[in-house]
PDB file of C-alpha atoms in Angstrom:
ATOM      1  CA  LYS A  30      -8.715 -19.240   0.220  1.00 63.00           C
ATOM      2  CA  ALA A  31      -9.588 -16.373   2.852  1.00 77.00           C
ATOM      3  CA  GLY A  32      -8.435 -13.353   2.274  1.00 92.00           C
ATOM      4  CA  VAL A  33      -6.956 -11.217   5.090  1.00 96.00           C
ATOM      5  CA  THR A  34      -8.883 -10.085   7.702  1.00 96.00           C
ATOM      6  CA  GLN A  35      -8.700  -7.455   9.948  1.00 97.00           C
ATOM      7  CA  THR A  36     -10.733  -7.103  13.498  1.00 97.00           C
ATOM      8  CA  PRO A  37     -12.290  -4.532  14.324  1.00 97.00           C
ATOM      9  CA  ARG A  38     -13.367  -2.869  11.429  1.00 96.00           C
ATOM     10  CA  TYR A  39     -14.161   0.232  13.354  1.00 96.00           C
ATOM     11  CA  LEU A  40     -12.990   1.562  16.473  1.00 96.00           C
ATOM     12  CA  ILE A  41     -13.740   4.898  18.567  1.00 97.00           C
ATOM     13  CA  LYS A  42     -11.195   5.977  21.208  1.00 97.00           C
ATOM     14  CA  THR A  43     -10.119   8.862  23.351  1.00 97.00           C
ATOM     15  CA  ARG A  44      -7.161  10.829  23.464  1.00 97.00           C
ATOM     16  CA  GLY A  45      -4.538   9.019  25.868  1.00 97.00           C
ATOM     17  CA  GLN A  46      -5.875   5.546  25.425  1.00 97.00           C
ATOM     18  CA  GLN A  47      -4.168   2.566  24.007  1.00 97.00           C
ATOM     19  CA  VAL A  48      -5.637   0.517  21.043  1.00 98.00           C
ATOM     20  CA  THR A  49      -4.650  -2.967  19.605  1.00 98.00           C
ATOM     21  CA  LEU A  50      -5.643  -3.837  16.100  1.00 98.00           C
ATOM     22  CA  SER A  51      -5.780  -7.706  14.799  1.00 98.00           C
ATOM     23  CA  CYS A  52      -4.766  -8.784  11.549  1.00 98.00           C
ATOM     24  CA  SER A  53      -5.077 -12.543  10.331  1.00 97.00           C
ATOM     25  CA  PRO A  54      -3.210 -13.267   7.138  1.00 96.00           C
ATOM     26  CA  ILE A  55      -3.889 -15.229   4.496  1.00 95.00           C
ATOM     27  CA  SER A  56      -2.982 -19.197   5.374  1.00 94.00           C
ATOM     28  CA  GLY A  57       0.602 -19.608   4.424  1.00 92.00           C
ATOM     29  CA  HIS A  58       1.773 -16.409   4.540  1.00 93.00           C
ATOM     30  CA  ARG A  59       4.479 -15.359   6.600  1.00 92.00           C
ATOM     31  CA  SER A  60       5.051 -11.758   6.072  1.00 93.00           C
ATOM     32  CA  VAL A  61       2.458  -9.130   7.722  1.00 95.00           C
ATOM     33  CA  SER A  62       3.043  -5.419   7.194  1.00 95.00           C
ATOM     34  CA  TRP A  63       1.251  -2.515   8.544  1.00 97.00           C
ATOM     35  CA  TYR A  64       0.055   0.636   6.801  1.00 96.00           C
ATOM     36  CA  GLN A  65      -1.647   4.085   8.036  1.00 96.00           C
ATOM     37  CA  GLN A  66      -3.570   5.852   5.470  1.00 93.00           C
ATOM     38  CA  THR A  67      -4.769   9.108   6.064  1.00 91.00           C
ATOM     39  CA  PRO A  68      -6.071  12.366   3.699  1.00 84.00           C
ATOM     40  CA  GLY A  69      -3.155  14.377   4.354  1.00 83.00           C
ATOM     41  CA  GLN A  70      -0.451  11.907   3.902  1.00 84.00           C
ATOM     42  CA  GLY A  71      -1.553   9.333   1.995  1.00 86.00           C
ATOM     43  CA  LEU A  72      -0.427   5.483   2.750  1.00 91.00           C
ATOM     44  CA  GLN A  73       2.510   5.366   5.042  1.00 93.00           C
ATOM     45  CA  PHE A  74       4.546   2.374   6.040  1.00 93.00           C
ATOM     46  CA  LEU A  75       4.685   1.263   9.872  1.00 96.00           C
ATOM     47  CA  PHE A  76       6.314  -1.914   9.961  1.00 94.00           C
ATOM     48  CA  GLU A  77       6.778  -5.546   8.846  1.00 93.00           C
ATOM     49  CA  TYR A  78       6.743  -8.516  10.147  1.00 94.00           C
ATOM     50  CA  PHE A  79       8.373 -12.053   8.729  1.00 93.00           C
ATOM     51  CA  SER A  80       8.326 -15.230  10.936  1.00 92.00           C
ATOM     52  CA  GLU A  81       7.725 -13.309  14.330  1.00 94.00           C
ATOM     53  CA  THR A  82      10.689 -10.886  13.910  1.00 94.00           C
ATOM     54  CA  GLN A  83      10.246  -7.186  12.639  1.00 93.00           C
ATOM     55  CA  ARG A  84      12.059  -6.900   9.455  1.00 90.00           C
ATOM     56  CA  ASN A  85      11.207  -3.579   8.458  1.00 89.00           C
ATOM     57  CA  LYS A  86      10.210  -0.304  10.438  1.00 91.00           C
ATOM     58  CA  GLY A  87       8.893   3.153   9.089  1.00 91.00           C
ATOM     59  CA  ASN A  88       9.052   6.559  10.645  1.00 91.00           C
ATOM     60  CA  PHE A  89       6.867   6.175  13.346  1.00 95.00           C
ATOM     61  CA  PRO A  90       7.119   7.118  16.854  1.00 96.00           C
ATOM     62  CA  GLY A  91       7.596   4.397  19.614  1.00 95.00           C
ATOM     63  CA  ARG A  92       4.136   4.500  20.561  1.00 97.00           C
ATOM     64  CA  PHE A  93       3.494   2.420  17.782  1.00 98.00           C
ATOM     65  CA  SER A  94       4.238  -1.234  18.082  1.00 97.00           C
ATOM     66  CA  GLY A  95       3.494  -4.568  16.544  1.00 97.00           C
ATOM     67  CA  ARG A  96       4.145  -8.138  16.944  1.00 97.00           C
ATOM     68  CA  GLN A  97       3.567 -11.297  15.255  1.00 97.00           C
ATOM     69  CA  PHE A  98       2.909 -14.739  16.803  1.00 96.00           C
ATOM     70  CA  SER A  99       3.664 -18.242  15.636  1.00 95.00           C
ATOM     71  CA  ASN A 100       0.564 -18.648  13.494  1.00 94.00           C
ATOM     72  CA  SER A 101       1.809 -15.741  11.343  1.00 95.00           C
ATOM     73  CA  ARG A 102      -1.193 -13.374  12.791  1.00 97.00           C
ATOM     74  CA  SER A 103      -0.181 -10.103  13.784  1.00 98.00           C
ATOM     75  CA  GLU A 104      -1.583  -7.291  16.447  1.00 98.00           C
ATOM     76  CA  MET A 105      -0.283  -3.296  16.424  1.00 98.00           C
ATOM     77  CA  ASN A 106      -0.681  -1.502  19.277  1.00 98.00           C
ATOM     78  CA  VAL A 107      -0.860   2.486  19.534  1.00 97.00           C
ATOM     79  CA  SER A 108      -0.320   3.665  23.011  1.00 95.00           C
ATOM     80  CA  THR A 109      -1.559   7.367  24.241  1.00 96.00           C
ATOM     81  CA  LEU A 110      -3.318   7.902  21.260  1.00 97.00           C
ATOM     82  CA  GLU A 111      -3.618  11.358  19.769  1.00 97.00           C
ATOM     83  CA  LEU A 112      -6.231  12.776  17.584  1.00 96.00           C
ATOM     84  CA  GLY A 113      -3.746  12.827  14.607  1.00 95.00           C
ATOM     85  CA  ASP A 114      -4.166   9.154  15.037  1.00 97.00           C
ATOM     86  CA  SER A 115      -7.267   8.655  13.679  1.00 97.00           C
ATOM     87  CA  ALA A 116      -6.553   7.028  10.101  1.00 96.00           C
ATOM     88  CA  LEU A 117      -7.398   3.497   8.262  1.00 95.00           C
ATOM     89  CA  TYR A 118      -4.754   1.078   9.332  1.00 97.00           C
ATOM     90  CA  LEU A 119      -4.477  -1.619   6.675  1.00 96.00           C
ATOM     91  CA  CYS A 120      -2.554  -4.947   7.167  1.00 96.00           C
ATOM     92  CA  ALA A 121      -1.204  -6.635   4.245  1.00 95.00           C
ATOM     93  CA  SER A 122       0.347 -10.283   3.690  1.00 94.00           C
ATOM     94  CA  SER A 123       2.641 -11.984   1.829  1.00 90.00           C
ATOM     95  CA  LEU A 124       4.816 -14.998   1.278  1.00 87.00           C
ATOM     96  CA  GLY A 125       7.784 -13.027   2.112  1.00 77.00           C
ATOM     97  CA  SER A 126       9.795 -12.234  -1.004  1.00 76.00           C
ATOM     98  CA  ARG A 127       9.581  -8.940  -2.990  1.00 71.00           C
ATOM     99  CA  GLY A 128       8.445 -10.808  -6.170  1.00 71.00           C
ATOM    100  CA  ASN A 129       5.223 -12.484  -4.520  1.00 73.00           C
ATOM    101  CA  GLU A 130       2.500 -10.159  -4.452  1.00 82.00           C
ATOM    102  CA  GLN A 131       1.307  -8.272  -1.100  1.00 87.00           C
ATOM    103  CA  PHE A 132      -2.557  -8.679  -0.334  1.00 91.00           C
ATOM    104  CA  PHE A 133      -4.173  -6.005   1.825  1.00 94.00           C
ATOM    105  CA  GLY A 134      -7.072  -6.572   4.071  1.00 95.00           C
ATOM    106  CA  PRO A 135     -10.095  -4.286   4.392  1.00 94.00           C
ATOM    107  CA  GLY A 136      -8.608  -1.932   7.138  1.00 95.00           C
ATOM    108  CA  THR A 137      -9.269  -0.701  10.635  1.00 97.00           C
ATOM    109  CA  ARG A 138     -10.960   2.754  10.746  1.00 96.00           C
ATOM    110  CA  LEU A 139      -9.775   4.275  13.985  1.00 97.00           C
ATOM    111  CA  THR A 140     -11.448   7.873  15.070  1.00 97.00           C
ATOM    112  CA  VAL A 141      -9.596   9.433  18.169  1.00 97.00           C
ATOM    113  CA  LEU A 142     -11.710  11.894  19.654  1.00 96.00           C
TER     114      LEU A 142
ATOM    115  CA  ASP B   8       9.293  13.939   2.532  1.00 72.00           C
ATOM    116  CA  GLN B   9       7.272  12.075  -0.012  1.00 82.00           C
ATOM    117  CA  GLN B  10       9.348   9.943  -2.098  1.00 92.00           C
ATOM    118  CA  VAL B  11       6.793   8.916  -4.515  1.00 95.00           C
ATOM    119  CA  LYS B  12       4.837  11.206  -5.644  1.00 95.00           C
ATOM    120  CA  GLN B  13       1.535  11.365  -7.949  1.00 95.00           C
ATOM    121  CA  ASN B  14       1.170  14.851  -9.154  1.00 92.00           C
ATOM    122  CA  SER B  15      -2.407  14.277 -10.663  1.00 94.00           C
ATOM    123  CA  PRO B  16      -4.943  13.661  -7.808  1.00 94.00           C
ATOM    124  CA  SER B  17      -7.655  12.946 -10.623  1.00 96.00           C
ATOM    125  CA  LEU B  18      -7.843  11.877 -13.859  1.00 97.00           C
ATOM    126  CA  SER B  19     -10.987  11.564 -16.173  1.00 97.00           C
ATOM    127  CA  VAL B  20     -11.062   9.218 -19.438  1.00 98.00           C
ATOM    128  CA  GLN B  21     -13.658   8.135 -21.869  1.00 97.00           C
ATOM    129  CA  GLU B  22     -14.274   4.172 -21.913  1.00 97.00           C
ATOM    130  CA  GLY B  23     -12.271   2.775 -24.596  1.00 97.00           C
ATOM    131  CA  ARG B  24      -9.677   5.407 -24.579  1.00 98.00           C
ATOM    132  CA  ILE B  25      -6.365   5.073 -23.107  1.00 98.00           C
ATOM    133  CA  SER B  26      -5.454   6.207 -19.370  1.00 98.00           C
ATOM    134  CA  ILE B  27      -2.122   6.970 -18.557  1.00 98.00           C
ATOM    135  CA  LEU B  28      -1.302   7.435 -14.753  1.00 98.00           C
ATOM    136  CA  ASN B  29       2.154   9.151 -13.936  1.00 98.00           C
ATOM    137  CA  CYS B  30       4.460   8.800 -10.739  1.00 97.00           C
ATOM    138  CA  ASP B  31       7.696   9.995 -10.114  1.00 97.00           C
ATOM    139  CA  TYR B  32      10.362   8.836  -7.350  1.00 97.00           C
ATOM    140  CA  THR B  33      13.033  10.675  -5.478  1.00 95.00           C
ATOM    141  CA  ASN B  34      15.002   7.900  -3.950  1.00 91.00           C
ATOM    142  CA  SER B  35      17.589   6.184  -6.227  1.00 91.00           C
ATOM    143  CA  MET B  36      17.469   2.977  -4.100  1.00 91.00           C
ATOM    144  CA  PHE B  37      14.087   2.010  -5.257  1.00 92.00           C
ATOM    145  CA  ASP B  38      14.577  -0.992  -7.245  1.00 91.00           C
ATOM    146  CA  TYR B  39      10.796  -2.754  -7.503  1.00 92.00           C
ATOM    147  CA  PHE B  40       7.802  -0.741  -8.367  1.00 94.00           C
ATOM    148  CA  LEU B  41       4.177  -1.499  -8.038  1.00 93.00           C
ATOM    149  CA  TRP B  42       0.554  -0.268  -8.886  1.00 96.00           C
ATOM    150  CA  TYR B  43      -2.223  -0.948  -6.586  1.00 95.00           C
ATOM    151  CA  LYS B  44      -5.971  -0.084  -7.396  1.00 96.00           C
ATOM    152  CA  LYS B  45      -8.322   0.755  -4.339  1.00 93.00           C
ATOM    153  CA  TYR B  46     -12.148   0.864  -3.990  1.00 91.00           C
ATOM    154  CA  PRO B  47     -13.888   2.390  -1.486  1.00 85.00           C
ATOM    155  CA  ALA B  48     -14.299   0.551   2.098  1.00 80.00           C
ATOM    156  CA  GLU B  49     -11.720  -2.027   0.282  1.00 86.00           C
ATOM    157  CA  GLY B  50      -8.167  -2.483   0.912  1.00 90.00           C
ATOM    158  CA  PRO B  51      -5.587  -1.689  -2.351  1.00 92.00           C
ATOM    159  CA  THR B  52      -5.408  -4.735  -4.892  1.00 93.00           C
ATOM    160  CA  PHE B  53      -2.239  -5.551  -6.668  1.00 92.00           C
ATOM    161  CA  LEU B  54      -2.076  -4.640 -10.505  1.00 95.00           C
ATOM    162  CA  ILE B  55       1.155  -4.870 -12.046  1.00 95.00           C
ATOM    163  CA  SER B  56       4.925  -4.409 -10.627  1.00 93.00           C
ATOM    164  CA  ILE B  57       7.993  -3.921 -12.391  1.00 95.00           C
ATOM    165  CA  SER B  58      11.596  -4.477 -11.447  1.00 92.00           C
ATOM    166  CA  SER B  59      14.303  -1.903 -12.168  1.00 93.00           C
ATOM    167  CA  ILE B  60      16.146  -4.163 -14.757  1.00 93.00           C
ATOM    168  CA  LYS B  61      13.397  -4.035 -16.899  1.00 95.00           C
ATOM    169  CA  ASP B  62      11.916  -0.646 -18.700  1.00 95.00           C
ATOM    170  CA  LYS B  63       8.317  -2.232 -19.419  1.00 97.00           C
ATOM    171  CA  ASN B  64       5.928  -5.045 -17.995  1.00 97.00           C
ATOM    172  CA  GLU B  65       2.619  -6.036 -19.552  1.00 97.00           C
ATOM    173  CA  ASP B  66      -0.336  -7.684 -18.322  1.00 96.00           C
ATOM    174  CA  GLY B  67      -3.542  -7.641 -20.350  1.00 97.00           C
ATOM    175  CA  ARG B  68      -4.894  -4.251 -20.292  1.00 97.00           C
ATOM    176  CA  PHE B  69      -2.215  -2.997 -18.029  1.00 98.00           C
ATOM    177  CA  THR B  70       1.410  -1.734 -19.049  1.00 98.00           C
ATOM    178  CA  VAL B  71       3.751  -0.462 -16.649  1.00 98.00           C
ATOM    179  CA  PHE B  72       7.035   1.692 -18.275  1.00 98.00           C
ATOM    180  CA  LEU B  73       9.789   2.590 -16.087  1.00 97.00           C
ATOM    181  CA  ASN B  74      12.230   5.355 -17.088  1.00 97.00           C
ATOM    182  CA  LYS B  75      15.183   5.163 -14.412  1.00 95.00           C
ATOM    183  CA  SER B  76      17.182   7.822 -15.586  1.00 95.00           C
ATOM    184  CA  ALA B  77      13.957  10.534 -15.072  1.00 96.00           C
ATOM    185  CA  LYS B  78      12.830   8.283 -12.105  1.00 96.00           C
ATOM    186  CA  HIS B  79       9.617   7.993 -13.483  1.00 97.00           C
ATOM    187  CA  LEU B  80       6.750   5.501 -14.050  1.00 97.00           C
ATOM    188  CA  SER B  81       3.535   5.325 -15.708  1.00 98.00           C
ATOM    189  CA  LEU B  82       0.464   2.752 -15.971  1.00 98.00           C
ATOM    190  CA  HIS B  83      -1.197   2.535 -19.099  1.00 98.00           C
ATOM    191  CA  ILE B  84      -4.651   1.267 -19.168  1.00 98.00           C
ATOM    192  CA  VAL B  85      -5.804   0.056 -22.768  1.00 97.00           C
ATOM    193  CA  PRO B  86      -8.918  -0.010 -23.388  1.00 97.00           C
ATOM    194  CA  SER B  87     -10.141   1.747 -20.415  1.00 98.00           C
ATOM    195  CA  GLN B  88     -13.477   0.221 -18.929  1.00 97.00           C
ATOM    196  CA  PRO B  89     -15.697   1.969 -16.449  1.00 96.00           C
ATOM    197  CA  GLY B  90     -15.014  -1.040 -14.019  1.00 95.00           C
ATOM    198  CA  ASP B  91     -11.554   0.656 -13.852  1.00 97.00           C
ATOM    199  CA  SER B  92     -12.782   3.538 -12.063  1.00 97.00           C
ATOM    200  CA  ALA B  93     -11.003   3.572  -8.688  1.00 96.00           C
ATOM    201  CA  VAL B  94      -8.063   5.328  -6.923  1.00 96.00           C
ATOM    202  CA  TYR B  95      -4.307   4.102  -8.256  1.00 97.00           C
ATOM    203  CA  PHE B  96      -1.488   4.132  -6.077  1.00 96.00           C
ATOM    204  CA  CYS B  97       2.236   3.884  -7.249  1.00 96.00           C
ATOM    205  CA  ALA B  98       4.398   2.286  -4.640  1.00 94.00           C
ATOM    206  CA  ALA B  99       7.810   1.504  -4.625  1.00 93.00           C
ATOM    207  CA  SER B 100      10.447  -0.411  -2.315  1.00 89.00           C
ATOM    208  CA  PRO B 101      14.207   0.087  -1.863  1.00 86.00           C
ATOM    209  CA  ARG B 102      16.866  -2.892  -2.027  1.00 81.00           C
ATOM    210  CA  ASN B 103      16.842  -5.059   0.753  1.00 73.00           C
ATOM    211  CA  SER B 104      13.651  -4.034   2.226  1.00 73.00           C
ATOM    212  CA  GLY B 105      11.648  -6.841   2.026  1.00 69.00           C
ATOM    213  CA  TYR B 106       8.178  -5.411   2.101  1.00 73.00           C
ATOM    214  CA  ALA B 107       8.599  -1.505   3.108  1.00 82.00           C
ATOM    215  CA  LEU B 108       6.672  -0.084   0.402  1.00 88.00           C
ATOM    216  CA  ASN B 109       6.590   3.896  -0.004  1.00 91.00           C
ATOM    217  CA  PHE B 110       3.091   4.835  -1.463  1.00 93.00           C
ATOM    218  CA  GLY B 111       2.313   7.901  -3.369  1.00 94.00           C
ATOM    219  CA  LYS B 112      -0.982   9.576  -2.600  1.00 93.00           C
ATOM    220  CA  GLY B 113      -2.942   8.440  -5.159  1.00 94.00           C
ATOM    221  CA  THR B 114      -4.918   9.464  -8.419  1.00 96.00           C
ATOM    222  CA  SER B 115      -8.669   9.014  -8.791  1.00 96.00           C
ATOM    223  CA  LEU B 116      -9.377   7.534 -12.250  1.00 97.00           C
ATOM    224  CA  LEU B 117     -13.244   8.142 -13.569  1.00 98.00           C
ATOM    225  CA  VAL B 118     -13.579   6.135 -16.556  1.00 97.00           C
ATOM    226  CA  THR B 119     -17.059   7.698 -18.397  1.00 96.00           C
ATOM    227  CA  PRO B 120     -19.216   5.701 -20.769  1.00 92.00           C
TER     228      PRO B 120
END
């Protein structure tokens, strides 16, 4: 069974630009969550999508948005990039109930210059 | 504010001995707790979880203990092996939150031969 894949793996952008990251969950998984990992703040929850609907949202500004498609693939978008958005962005998928294991992808390393 | 805290950034243990990783939380709405393990350049991997209705859960060499009154949980690894060297994250989920995980900042475990 293929794992969670994230594209691209590495990305360099400049302040003010916008970026779209992609996540393909494990086949059959309907829940996709996004996390931001930085050295200072650790892993922070961004949002979770389940069956194309945002089910949960973390405490991030509106510049961070996401969506999920009917095949469960998900994208997250960050507009008007700031230097502080430089981070590892992790996507995780699961069947959707809390007792189900959540599988993480390798992440996308975003650097904002 | 950090609702899940791992106060020891690092821990070194000899092979064969017990590793004890600690985690404290502040939000009394958390009722599901998980431990993840992370190697460099990979996403976190689920290790073990515990629901608040239990105070202990075992899976092979890994045992998680939950002390609800102290809002404290710990992960015991017995016996520790060099391959266990990684960063360990504690995570917690509030009731009715789907998969909105709050992570600690991690403890780097080094198991020496």
